[in-house]
PDB file of C-alpha atoms and ligand atoms in Angstrom:
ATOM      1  CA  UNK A   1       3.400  30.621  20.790  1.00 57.00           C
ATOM      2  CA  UNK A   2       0.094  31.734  19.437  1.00 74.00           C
ATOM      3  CA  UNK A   3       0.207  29.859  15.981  1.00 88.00           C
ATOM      4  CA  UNK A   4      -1.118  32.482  13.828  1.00 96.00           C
ATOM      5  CA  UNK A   5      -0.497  31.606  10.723  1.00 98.00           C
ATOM      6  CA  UNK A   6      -0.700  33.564   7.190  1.00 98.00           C
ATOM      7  CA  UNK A   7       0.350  32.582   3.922  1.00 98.00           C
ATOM      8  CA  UNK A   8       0.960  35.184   1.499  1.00 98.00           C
ATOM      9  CA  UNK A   9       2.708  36.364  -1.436  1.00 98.00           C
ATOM     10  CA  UNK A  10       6.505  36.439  -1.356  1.00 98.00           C
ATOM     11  CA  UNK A  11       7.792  40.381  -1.419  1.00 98.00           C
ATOM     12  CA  UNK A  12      11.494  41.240  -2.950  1.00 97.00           C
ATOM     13  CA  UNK A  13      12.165  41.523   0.786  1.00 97.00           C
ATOM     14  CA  UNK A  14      11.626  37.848   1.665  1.00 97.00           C
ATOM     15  CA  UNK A  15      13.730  36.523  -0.776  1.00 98.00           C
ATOM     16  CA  UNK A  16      17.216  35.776   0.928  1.00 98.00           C
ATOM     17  CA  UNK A  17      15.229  34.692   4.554  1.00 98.00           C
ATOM     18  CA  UNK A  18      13.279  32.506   1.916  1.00 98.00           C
ATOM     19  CA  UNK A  19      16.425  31.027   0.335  1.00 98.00           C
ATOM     20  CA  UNK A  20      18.041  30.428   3.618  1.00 98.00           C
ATOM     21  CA  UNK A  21      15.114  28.472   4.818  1.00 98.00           C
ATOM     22  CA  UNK A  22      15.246  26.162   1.391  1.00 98.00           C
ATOM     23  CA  UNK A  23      18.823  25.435   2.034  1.00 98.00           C
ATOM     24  CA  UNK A  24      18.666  24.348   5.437  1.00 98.00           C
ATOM     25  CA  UNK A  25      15.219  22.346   4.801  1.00 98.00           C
ATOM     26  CA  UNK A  26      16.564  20.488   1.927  1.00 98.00           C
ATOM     27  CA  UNK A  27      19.995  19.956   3.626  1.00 98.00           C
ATOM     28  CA  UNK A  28      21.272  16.739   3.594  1.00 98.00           C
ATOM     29  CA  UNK A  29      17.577  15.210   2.552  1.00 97.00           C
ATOM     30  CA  UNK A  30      17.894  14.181  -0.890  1.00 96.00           C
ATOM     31  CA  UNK A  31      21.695  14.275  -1.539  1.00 97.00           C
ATOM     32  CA  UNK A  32      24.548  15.776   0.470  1.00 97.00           C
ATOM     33  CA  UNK A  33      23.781  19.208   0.579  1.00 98.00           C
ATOM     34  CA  UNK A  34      21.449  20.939  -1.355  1.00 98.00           C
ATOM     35  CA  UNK A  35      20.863  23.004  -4.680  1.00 98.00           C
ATOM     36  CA  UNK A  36      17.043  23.842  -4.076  1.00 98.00           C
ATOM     37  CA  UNK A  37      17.699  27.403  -2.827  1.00 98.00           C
ATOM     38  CA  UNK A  38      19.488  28.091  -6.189  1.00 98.00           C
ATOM     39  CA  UNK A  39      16.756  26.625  -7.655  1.00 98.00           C
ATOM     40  CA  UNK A  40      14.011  28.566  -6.604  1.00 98.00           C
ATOM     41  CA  UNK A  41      16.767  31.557  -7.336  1.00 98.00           C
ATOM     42  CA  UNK A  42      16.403  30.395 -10.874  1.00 98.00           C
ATOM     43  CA  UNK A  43      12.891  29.952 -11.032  1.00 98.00           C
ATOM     44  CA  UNK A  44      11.647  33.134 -10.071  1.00 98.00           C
ATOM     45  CA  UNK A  45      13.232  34.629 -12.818  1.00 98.00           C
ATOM     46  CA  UNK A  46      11.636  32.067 -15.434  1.00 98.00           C
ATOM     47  CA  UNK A  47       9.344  32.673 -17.754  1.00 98.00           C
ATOM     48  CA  UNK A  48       6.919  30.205 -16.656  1.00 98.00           C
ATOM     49  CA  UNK A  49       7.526  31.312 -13.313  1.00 98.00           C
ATOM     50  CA  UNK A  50       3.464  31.712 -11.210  1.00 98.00           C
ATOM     51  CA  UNK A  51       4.145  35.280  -9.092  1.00 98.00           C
ATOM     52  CA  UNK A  52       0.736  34.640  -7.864  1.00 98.00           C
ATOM     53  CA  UNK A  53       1.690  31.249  -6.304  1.00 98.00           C
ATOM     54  CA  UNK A  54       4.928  32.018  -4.792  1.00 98.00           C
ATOM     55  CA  UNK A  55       3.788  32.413  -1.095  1.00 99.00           C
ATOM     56  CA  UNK A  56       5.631  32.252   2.099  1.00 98.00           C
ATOM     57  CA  UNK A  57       4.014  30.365   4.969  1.00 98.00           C
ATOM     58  CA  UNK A  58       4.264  33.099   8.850  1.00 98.00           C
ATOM     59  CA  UNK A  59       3.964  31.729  11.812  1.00 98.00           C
ATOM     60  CA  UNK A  60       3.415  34.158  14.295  1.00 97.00           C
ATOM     61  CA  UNK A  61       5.457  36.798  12.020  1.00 96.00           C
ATOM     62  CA  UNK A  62       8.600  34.360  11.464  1.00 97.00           C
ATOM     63  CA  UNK A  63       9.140  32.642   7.868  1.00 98.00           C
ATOM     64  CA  UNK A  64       8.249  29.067   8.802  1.00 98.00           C
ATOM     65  CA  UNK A  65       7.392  27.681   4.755  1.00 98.00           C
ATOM     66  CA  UNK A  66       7.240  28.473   1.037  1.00 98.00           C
ATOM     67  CA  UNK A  67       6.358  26.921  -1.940  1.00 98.00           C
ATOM     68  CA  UNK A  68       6.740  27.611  -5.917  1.00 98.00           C
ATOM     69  CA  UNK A  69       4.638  26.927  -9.125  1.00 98.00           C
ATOM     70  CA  UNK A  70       5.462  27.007 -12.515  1.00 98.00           C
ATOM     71  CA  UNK A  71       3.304  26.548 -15.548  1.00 98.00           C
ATOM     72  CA  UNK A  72       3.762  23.425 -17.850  1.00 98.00           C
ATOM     73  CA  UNK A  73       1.645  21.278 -19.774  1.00 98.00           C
ATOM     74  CA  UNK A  74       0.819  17.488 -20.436  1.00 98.00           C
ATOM     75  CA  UNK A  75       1.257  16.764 -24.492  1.00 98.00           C
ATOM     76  CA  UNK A  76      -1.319  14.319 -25.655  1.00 98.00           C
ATOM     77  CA  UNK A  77      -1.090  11.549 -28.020  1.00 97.00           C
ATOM     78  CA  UNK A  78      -3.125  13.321 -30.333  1.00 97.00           C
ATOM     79  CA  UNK A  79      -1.424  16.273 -30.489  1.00 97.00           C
ATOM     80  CA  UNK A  80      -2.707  18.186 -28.223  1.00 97.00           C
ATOM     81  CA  UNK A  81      -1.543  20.752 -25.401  1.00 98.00           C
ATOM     82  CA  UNK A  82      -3.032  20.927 -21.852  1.00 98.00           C
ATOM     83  CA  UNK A  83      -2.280  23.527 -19.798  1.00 98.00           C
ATOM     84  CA  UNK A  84      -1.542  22.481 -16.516  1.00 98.00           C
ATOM     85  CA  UNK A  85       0.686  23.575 -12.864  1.00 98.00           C
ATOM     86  CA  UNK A  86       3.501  21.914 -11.652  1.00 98.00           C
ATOM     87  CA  UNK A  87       4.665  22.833  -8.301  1.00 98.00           C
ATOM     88  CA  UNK A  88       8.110  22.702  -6.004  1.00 97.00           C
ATOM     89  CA  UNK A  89      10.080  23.396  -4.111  1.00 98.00           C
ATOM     90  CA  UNK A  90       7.880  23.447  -1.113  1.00 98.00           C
ATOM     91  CA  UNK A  91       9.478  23.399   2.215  1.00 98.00           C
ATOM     92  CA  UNK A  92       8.890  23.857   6.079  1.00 98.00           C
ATOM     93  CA  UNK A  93      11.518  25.351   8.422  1.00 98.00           C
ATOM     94  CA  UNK A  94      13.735  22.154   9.844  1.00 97.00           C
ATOM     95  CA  UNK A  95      12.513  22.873  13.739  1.00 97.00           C
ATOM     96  CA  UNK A  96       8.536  23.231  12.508  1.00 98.00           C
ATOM     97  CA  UNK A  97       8.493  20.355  10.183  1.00 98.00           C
ATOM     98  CA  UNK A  98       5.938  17.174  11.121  1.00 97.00           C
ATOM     99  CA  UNK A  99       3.701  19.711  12.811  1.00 96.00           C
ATOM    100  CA  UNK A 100       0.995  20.055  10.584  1.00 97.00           C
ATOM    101  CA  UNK A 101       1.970  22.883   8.964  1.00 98.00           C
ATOM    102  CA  UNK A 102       3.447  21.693   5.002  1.00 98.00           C
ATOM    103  CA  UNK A 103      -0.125  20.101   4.990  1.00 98.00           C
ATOM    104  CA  UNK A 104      -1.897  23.602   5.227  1.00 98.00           C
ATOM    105  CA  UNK A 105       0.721  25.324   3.439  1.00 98.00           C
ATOM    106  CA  UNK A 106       0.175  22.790   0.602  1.00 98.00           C
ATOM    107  CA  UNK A 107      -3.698  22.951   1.169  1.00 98.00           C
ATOM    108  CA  UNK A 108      -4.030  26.641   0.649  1.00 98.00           C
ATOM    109  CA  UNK A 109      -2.007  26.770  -2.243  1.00 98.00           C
ATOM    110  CA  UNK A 110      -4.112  24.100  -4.269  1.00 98.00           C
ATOM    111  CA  UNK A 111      -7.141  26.573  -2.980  1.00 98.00           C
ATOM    112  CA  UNK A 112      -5.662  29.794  -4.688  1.00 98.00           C
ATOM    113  CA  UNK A 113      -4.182  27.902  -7.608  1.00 98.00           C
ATOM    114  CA  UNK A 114      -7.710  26.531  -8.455  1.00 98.00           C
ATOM    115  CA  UNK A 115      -9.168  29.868  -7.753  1.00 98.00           C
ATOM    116  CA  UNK A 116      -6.991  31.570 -10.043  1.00 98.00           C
ATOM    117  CA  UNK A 117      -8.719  28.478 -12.791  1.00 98.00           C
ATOM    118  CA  UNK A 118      -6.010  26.326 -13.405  1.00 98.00           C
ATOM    119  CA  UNK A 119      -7.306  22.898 -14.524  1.00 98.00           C
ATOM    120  CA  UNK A 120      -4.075  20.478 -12.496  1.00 98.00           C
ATOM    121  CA  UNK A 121      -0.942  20.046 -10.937  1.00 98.00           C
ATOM    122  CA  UNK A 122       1.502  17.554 -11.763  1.00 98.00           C
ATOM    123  CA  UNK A 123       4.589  16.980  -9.486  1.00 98.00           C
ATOM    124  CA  UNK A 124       7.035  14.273  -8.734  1.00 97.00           C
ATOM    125  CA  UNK A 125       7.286  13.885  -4.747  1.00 96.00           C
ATOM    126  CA  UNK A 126       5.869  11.288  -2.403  1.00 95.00           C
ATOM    127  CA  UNK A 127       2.575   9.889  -1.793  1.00 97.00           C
ATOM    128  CA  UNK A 128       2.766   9.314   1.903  1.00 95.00           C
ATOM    129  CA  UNK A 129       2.994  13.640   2.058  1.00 95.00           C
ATOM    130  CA  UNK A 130       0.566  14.579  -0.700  1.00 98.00           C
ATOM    131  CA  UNK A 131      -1.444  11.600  -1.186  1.00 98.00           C
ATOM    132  CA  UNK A 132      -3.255  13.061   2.160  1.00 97.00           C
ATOM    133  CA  UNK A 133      -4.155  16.662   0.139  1.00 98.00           C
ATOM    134  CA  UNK A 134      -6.114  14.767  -2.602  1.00 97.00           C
ATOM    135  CA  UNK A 135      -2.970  13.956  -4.834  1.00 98.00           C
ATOM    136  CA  UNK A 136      -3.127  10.008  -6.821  1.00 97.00           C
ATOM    137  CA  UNK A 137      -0.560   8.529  -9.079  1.00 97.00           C
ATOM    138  CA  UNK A 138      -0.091  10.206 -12.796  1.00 95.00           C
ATOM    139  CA  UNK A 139      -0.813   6.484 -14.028  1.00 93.00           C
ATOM    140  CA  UNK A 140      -4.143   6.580 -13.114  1.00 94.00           C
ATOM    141  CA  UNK A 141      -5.274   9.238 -15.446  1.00 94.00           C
ATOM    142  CA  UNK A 142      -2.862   7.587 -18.270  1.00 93.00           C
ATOM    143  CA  UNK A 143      -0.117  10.073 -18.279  1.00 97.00           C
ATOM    144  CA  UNK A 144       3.345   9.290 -18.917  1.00 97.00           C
ATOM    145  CA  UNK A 145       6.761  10.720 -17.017  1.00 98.00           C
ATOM    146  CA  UNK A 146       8.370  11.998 -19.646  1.00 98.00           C
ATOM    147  CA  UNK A 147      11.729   9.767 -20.674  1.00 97.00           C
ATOM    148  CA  UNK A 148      10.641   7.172 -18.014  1.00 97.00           C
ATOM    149  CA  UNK A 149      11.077   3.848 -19.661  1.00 96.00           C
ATOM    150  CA  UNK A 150       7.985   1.686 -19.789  1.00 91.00           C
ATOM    151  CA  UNK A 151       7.564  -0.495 -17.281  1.00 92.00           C
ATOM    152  CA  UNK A 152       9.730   1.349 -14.417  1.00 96.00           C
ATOM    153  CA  UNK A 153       8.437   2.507 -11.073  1.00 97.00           C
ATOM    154  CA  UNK A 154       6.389   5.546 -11.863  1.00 97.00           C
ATOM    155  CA  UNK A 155       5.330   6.116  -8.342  1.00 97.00           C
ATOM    156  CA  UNK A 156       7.108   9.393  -7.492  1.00 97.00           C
ATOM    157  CA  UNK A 157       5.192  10.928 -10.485  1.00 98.00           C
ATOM    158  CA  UNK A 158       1.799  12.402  -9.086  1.00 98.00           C
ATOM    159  CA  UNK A 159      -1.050  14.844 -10.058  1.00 98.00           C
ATOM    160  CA  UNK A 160      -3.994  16.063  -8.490  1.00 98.00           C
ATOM    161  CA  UNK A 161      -6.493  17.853 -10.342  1.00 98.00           C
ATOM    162  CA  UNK A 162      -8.542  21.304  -9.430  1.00 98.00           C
ATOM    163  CA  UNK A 163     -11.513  20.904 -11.903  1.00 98.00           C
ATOM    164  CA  UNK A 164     -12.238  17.432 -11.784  1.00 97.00           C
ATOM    165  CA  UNK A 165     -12.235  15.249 -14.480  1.00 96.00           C
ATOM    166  CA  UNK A 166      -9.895  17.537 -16.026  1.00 98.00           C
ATOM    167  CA  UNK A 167      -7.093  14.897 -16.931  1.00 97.00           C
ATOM    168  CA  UNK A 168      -9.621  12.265 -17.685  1.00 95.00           C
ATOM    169  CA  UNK A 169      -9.480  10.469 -21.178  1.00 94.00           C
ATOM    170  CA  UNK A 170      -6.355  12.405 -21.762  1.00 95.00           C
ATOM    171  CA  UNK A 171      -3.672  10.542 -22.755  1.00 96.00           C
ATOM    172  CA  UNK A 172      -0.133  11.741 -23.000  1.00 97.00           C
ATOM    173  CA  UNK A 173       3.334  12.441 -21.376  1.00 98.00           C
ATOM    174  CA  UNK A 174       4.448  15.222 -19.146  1.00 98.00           C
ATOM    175  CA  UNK A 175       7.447  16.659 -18.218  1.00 98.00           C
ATOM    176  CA  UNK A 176       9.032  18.812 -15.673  1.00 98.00           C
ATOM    177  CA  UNK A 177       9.891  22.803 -17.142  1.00 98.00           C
ATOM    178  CA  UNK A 178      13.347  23.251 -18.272  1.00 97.00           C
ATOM    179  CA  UNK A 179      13.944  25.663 -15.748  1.00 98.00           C
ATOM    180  CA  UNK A 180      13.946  23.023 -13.529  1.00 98.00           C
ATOM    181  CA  UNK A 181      17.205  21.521 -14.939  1.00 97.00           C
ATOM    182  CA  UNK A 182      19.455  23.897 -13.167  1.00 97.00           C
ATOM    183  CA  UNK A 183      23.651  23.547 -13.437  1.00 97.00           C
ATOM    184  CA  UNK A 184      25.016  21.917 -10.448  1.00 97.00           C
ATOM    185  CA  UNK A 185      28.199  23.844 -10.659  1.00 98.00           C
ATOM    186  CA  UNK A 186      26.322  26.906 -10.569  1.00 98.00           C
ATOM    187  CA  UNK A 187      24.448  25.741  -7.575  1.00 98.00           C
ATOM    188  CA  UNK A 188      27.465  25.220  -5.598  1.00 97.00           C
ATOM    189  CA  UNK A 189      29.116  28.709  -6.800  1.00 98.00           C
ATOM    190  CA  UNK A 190      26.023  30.397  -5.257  1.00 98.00           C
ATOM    191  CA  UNK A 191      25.957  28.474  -2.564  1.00 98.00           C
ATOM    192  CA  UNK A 192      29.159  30.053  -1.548  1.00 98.00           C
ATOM    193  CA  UNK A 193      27.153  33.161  -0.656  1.00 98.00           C
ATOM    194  CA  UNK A 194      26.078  31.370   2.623  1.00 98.00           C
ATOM    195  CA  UNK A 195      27.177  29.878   6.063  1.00 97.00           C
ATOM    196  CA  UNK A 196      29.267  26.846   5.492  1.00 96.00           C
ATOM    197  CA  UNK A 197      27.470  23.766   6.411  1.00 96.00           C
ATOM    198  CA  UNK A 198      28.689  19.910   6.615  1.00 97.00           C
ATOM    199  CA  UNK A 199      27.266  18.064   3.871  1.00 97.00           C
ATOM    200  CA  UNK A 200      26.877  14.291   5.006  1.00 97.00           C
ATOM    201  CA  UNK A 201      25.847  10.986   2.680  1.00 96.00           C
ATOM    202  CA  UNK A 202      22.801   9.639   4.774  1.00 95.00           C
ATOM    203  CA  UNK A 203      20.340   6.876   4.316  1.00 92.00           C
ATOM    204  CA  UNK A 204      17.625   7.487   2.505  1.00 88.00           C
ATOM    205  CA  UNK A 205      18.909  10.227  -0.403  1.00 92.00           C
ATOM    206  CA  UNK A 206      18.235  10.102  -3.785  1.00 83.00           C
ATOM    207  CA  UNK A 207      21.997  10.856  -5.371  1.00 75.00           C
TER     208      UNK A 207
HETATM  209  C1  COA B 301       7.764  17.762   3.081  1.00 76.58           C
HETATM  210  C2  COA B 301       7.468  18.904   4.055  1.00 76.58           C
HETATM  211  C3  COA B 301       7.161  20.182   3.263  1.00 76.58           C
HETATM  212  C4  COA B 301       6.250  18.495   4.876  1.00 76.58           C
HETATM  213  O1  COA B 301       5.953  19.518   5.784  1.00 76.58           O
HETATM  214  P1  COA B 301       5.593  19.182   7.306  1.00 76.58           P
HETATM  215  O2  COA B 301       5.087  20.415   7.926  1.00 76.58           O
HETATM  216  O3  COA B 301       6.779  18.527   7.915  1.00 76.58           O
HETATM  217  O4  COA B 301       4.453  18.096   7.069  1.00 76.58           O
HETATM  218  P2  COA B 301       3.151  17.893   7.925  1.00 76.58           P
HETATM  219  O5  COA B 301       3.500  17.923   9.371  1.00 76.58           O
HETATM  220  O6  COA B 301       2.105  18.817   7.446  1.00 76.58           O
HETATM  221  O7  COA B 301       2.816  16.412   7.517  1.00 76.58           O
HETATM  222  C5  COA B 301       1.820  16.111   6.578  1.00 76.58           C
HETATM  223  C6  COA B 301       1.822  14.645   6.297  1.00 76.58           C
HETATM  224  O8  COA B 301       2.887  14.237   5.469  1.00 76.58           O
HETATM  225  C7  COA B 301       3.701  13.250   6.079  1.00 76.58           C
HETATM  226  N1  COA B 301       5.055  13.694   5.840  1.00 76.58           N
HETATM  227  C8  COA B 301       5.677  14.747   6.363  1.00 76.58           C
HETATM  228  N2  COA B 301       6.919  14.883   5.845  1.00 76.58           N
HETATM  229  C9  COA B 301       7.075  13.866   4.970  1.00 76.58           C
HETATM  230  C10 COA B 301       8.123  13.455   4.114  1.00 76.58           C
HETATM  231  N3  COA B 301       9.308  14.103   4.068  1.00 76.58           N
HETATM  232  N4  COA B 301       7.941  12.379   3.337  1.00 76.58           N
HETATM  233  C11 COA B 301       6.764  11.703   3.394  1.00 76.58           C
HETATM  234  N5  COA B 301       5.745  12.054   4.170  1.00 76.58           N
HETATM  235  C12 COA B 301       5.883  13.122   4.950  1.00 76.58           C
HETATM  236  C13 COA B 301       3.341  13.242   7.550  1.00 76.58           C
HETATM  237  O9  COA B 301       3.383  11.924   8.032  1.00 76.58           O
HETATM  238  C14 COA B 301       1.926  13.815   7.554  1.00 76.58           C
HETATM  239  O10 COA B 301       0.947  12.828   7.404  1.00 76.58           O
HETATM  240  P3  COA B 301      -0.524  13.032   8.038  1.00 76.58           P
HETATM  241  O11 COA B 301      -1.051  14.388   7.580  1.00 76.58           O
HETATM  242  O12 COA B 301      -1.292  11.880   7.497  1.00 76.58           O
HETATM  243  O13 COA B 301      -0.273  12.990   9.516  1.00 76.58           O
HETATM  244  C15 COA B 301       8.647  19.164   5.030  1.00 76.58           C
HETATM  245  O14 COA B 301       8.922  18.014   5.779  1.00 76.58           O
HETATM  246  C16 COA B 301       9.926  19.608   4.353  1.00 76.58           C
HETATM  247  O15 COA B 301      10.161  20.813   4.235  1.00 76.58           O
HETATM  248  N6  COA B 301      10.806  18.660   3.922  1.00 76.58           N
HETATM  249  C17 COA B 301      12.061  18.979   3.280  1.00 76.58           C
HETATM  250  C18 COA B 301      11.839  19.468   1.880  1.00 76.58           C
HETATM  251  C19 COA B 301      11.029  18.478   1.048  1.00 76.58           C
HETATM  252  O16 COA B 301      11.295  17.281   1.051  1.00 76.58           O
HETATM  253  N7  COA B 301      10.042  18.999   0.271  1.00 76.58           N
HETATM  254  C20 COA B 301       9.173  18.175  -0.528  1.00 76.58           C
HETATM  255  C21 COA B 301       9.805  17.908  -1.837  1.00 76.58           C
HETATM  256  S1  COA B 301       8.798  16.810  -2.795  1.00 76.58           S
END
């Protein structure tokens, strides 16, 4: 293998190789199942939708990642709108995960996004993964997970900022795009339109 890797823009072409690699990443992770491939079905028809940050992650000409941003915004106490990037799915092909390679997928797509000027991304995921690409808790900069009731465990609920400082003094609440919310049913309707695959209850999901 000679582990050349590019990440680039998704094409039209990629799409169903790029949904099949979703599905089979997210299988079984955080539920039994998945519904992320429907998901990102969804999303890149949505309004909010970033074409310029949908990239797929090649290694050595195969699809081995991709990952997704939408545009959303933190409202402030006072009123106020900030414009700001929130960002899944992202996902590595199941027999190239723990490699090294979501790191520089995830990497390279904070570079572009904060070359194309946006001022922060706010996600909810896990701190052991994106802690390492400069990511801290959405506490520290005084912004609130939308709905979350005071006082619970806000650790899933992350940001990292591009300009720095960009967050800072802000107070406010954020919350994820609608477009996120996607219809379970629907999700299981398309996901009729691929192989059949066992769906299993394992330690460690969310639902
Ligand atoms: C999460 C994911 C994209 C990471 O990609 P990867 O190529 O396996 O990750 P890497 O090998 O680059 O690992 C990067 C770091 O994150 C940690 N890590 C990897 N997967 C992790 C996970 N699922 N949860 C927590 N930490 C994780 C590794 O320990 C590693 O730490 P290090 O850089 O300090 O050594 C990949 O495992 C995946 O596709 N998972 C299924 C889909 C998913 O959960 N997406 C994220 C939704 S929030």
């Amino acid at each position: 293998m000679g582990n050349r890797i590019v990440i680039r823009n998704e094409r039209k072409e990629d799409e169903r190789t790029v949904e099949e690699l979703v599905r089979d990443s997210f299988w079984n992770v955080y539920r039994p199942g998945a519904l992320e491939h429907y998901l990102i079905h969804v999303l890149r028809n949505d309004p909010l939708f970033v074409r310029e940050l949908d990239l797929v992650m090649e290694l050595d000409g195969r699809t081995a990642g991709q990952v997704m941003f939408m545009k959303a915004k933190v409202e402030t106490d006072i009123g106020e709108d900030i414009p700001v990037l929130t960002m899944g799915p992202i996902s590595v092909a199941n027999d190239l995960k723990h490699r090294g390679l979501g790191r520089i997928l995830l990497d390279d797509a904070l570079l572009k996004a904060s070359s194309l000027g946006y001022g922060a991304v706010l996600i909810e995921g896990n701190i052991t993964f994106y802690g390492g690409s400069g990511f801290i808790y959405g506490r520290e900069r005084d912004i609130r997970y939308k709905g979350l009731p005071e006082g619970a465990d806000s650790s899933f609920f992350l940001l990292r900022e591009l300009i720095p400082g960009y967050l800072e003094g802000k107070e406010g609440v954020y919350g994820p795009p609608e477009g996120y919310l996607i219809d379970e049913k629907d999700a299981l309707e398309f996901d009729k339109g691929f192989p059949i695959r066992e769906k299993l209850r394992l330690p460690g999901q969310l639902i």
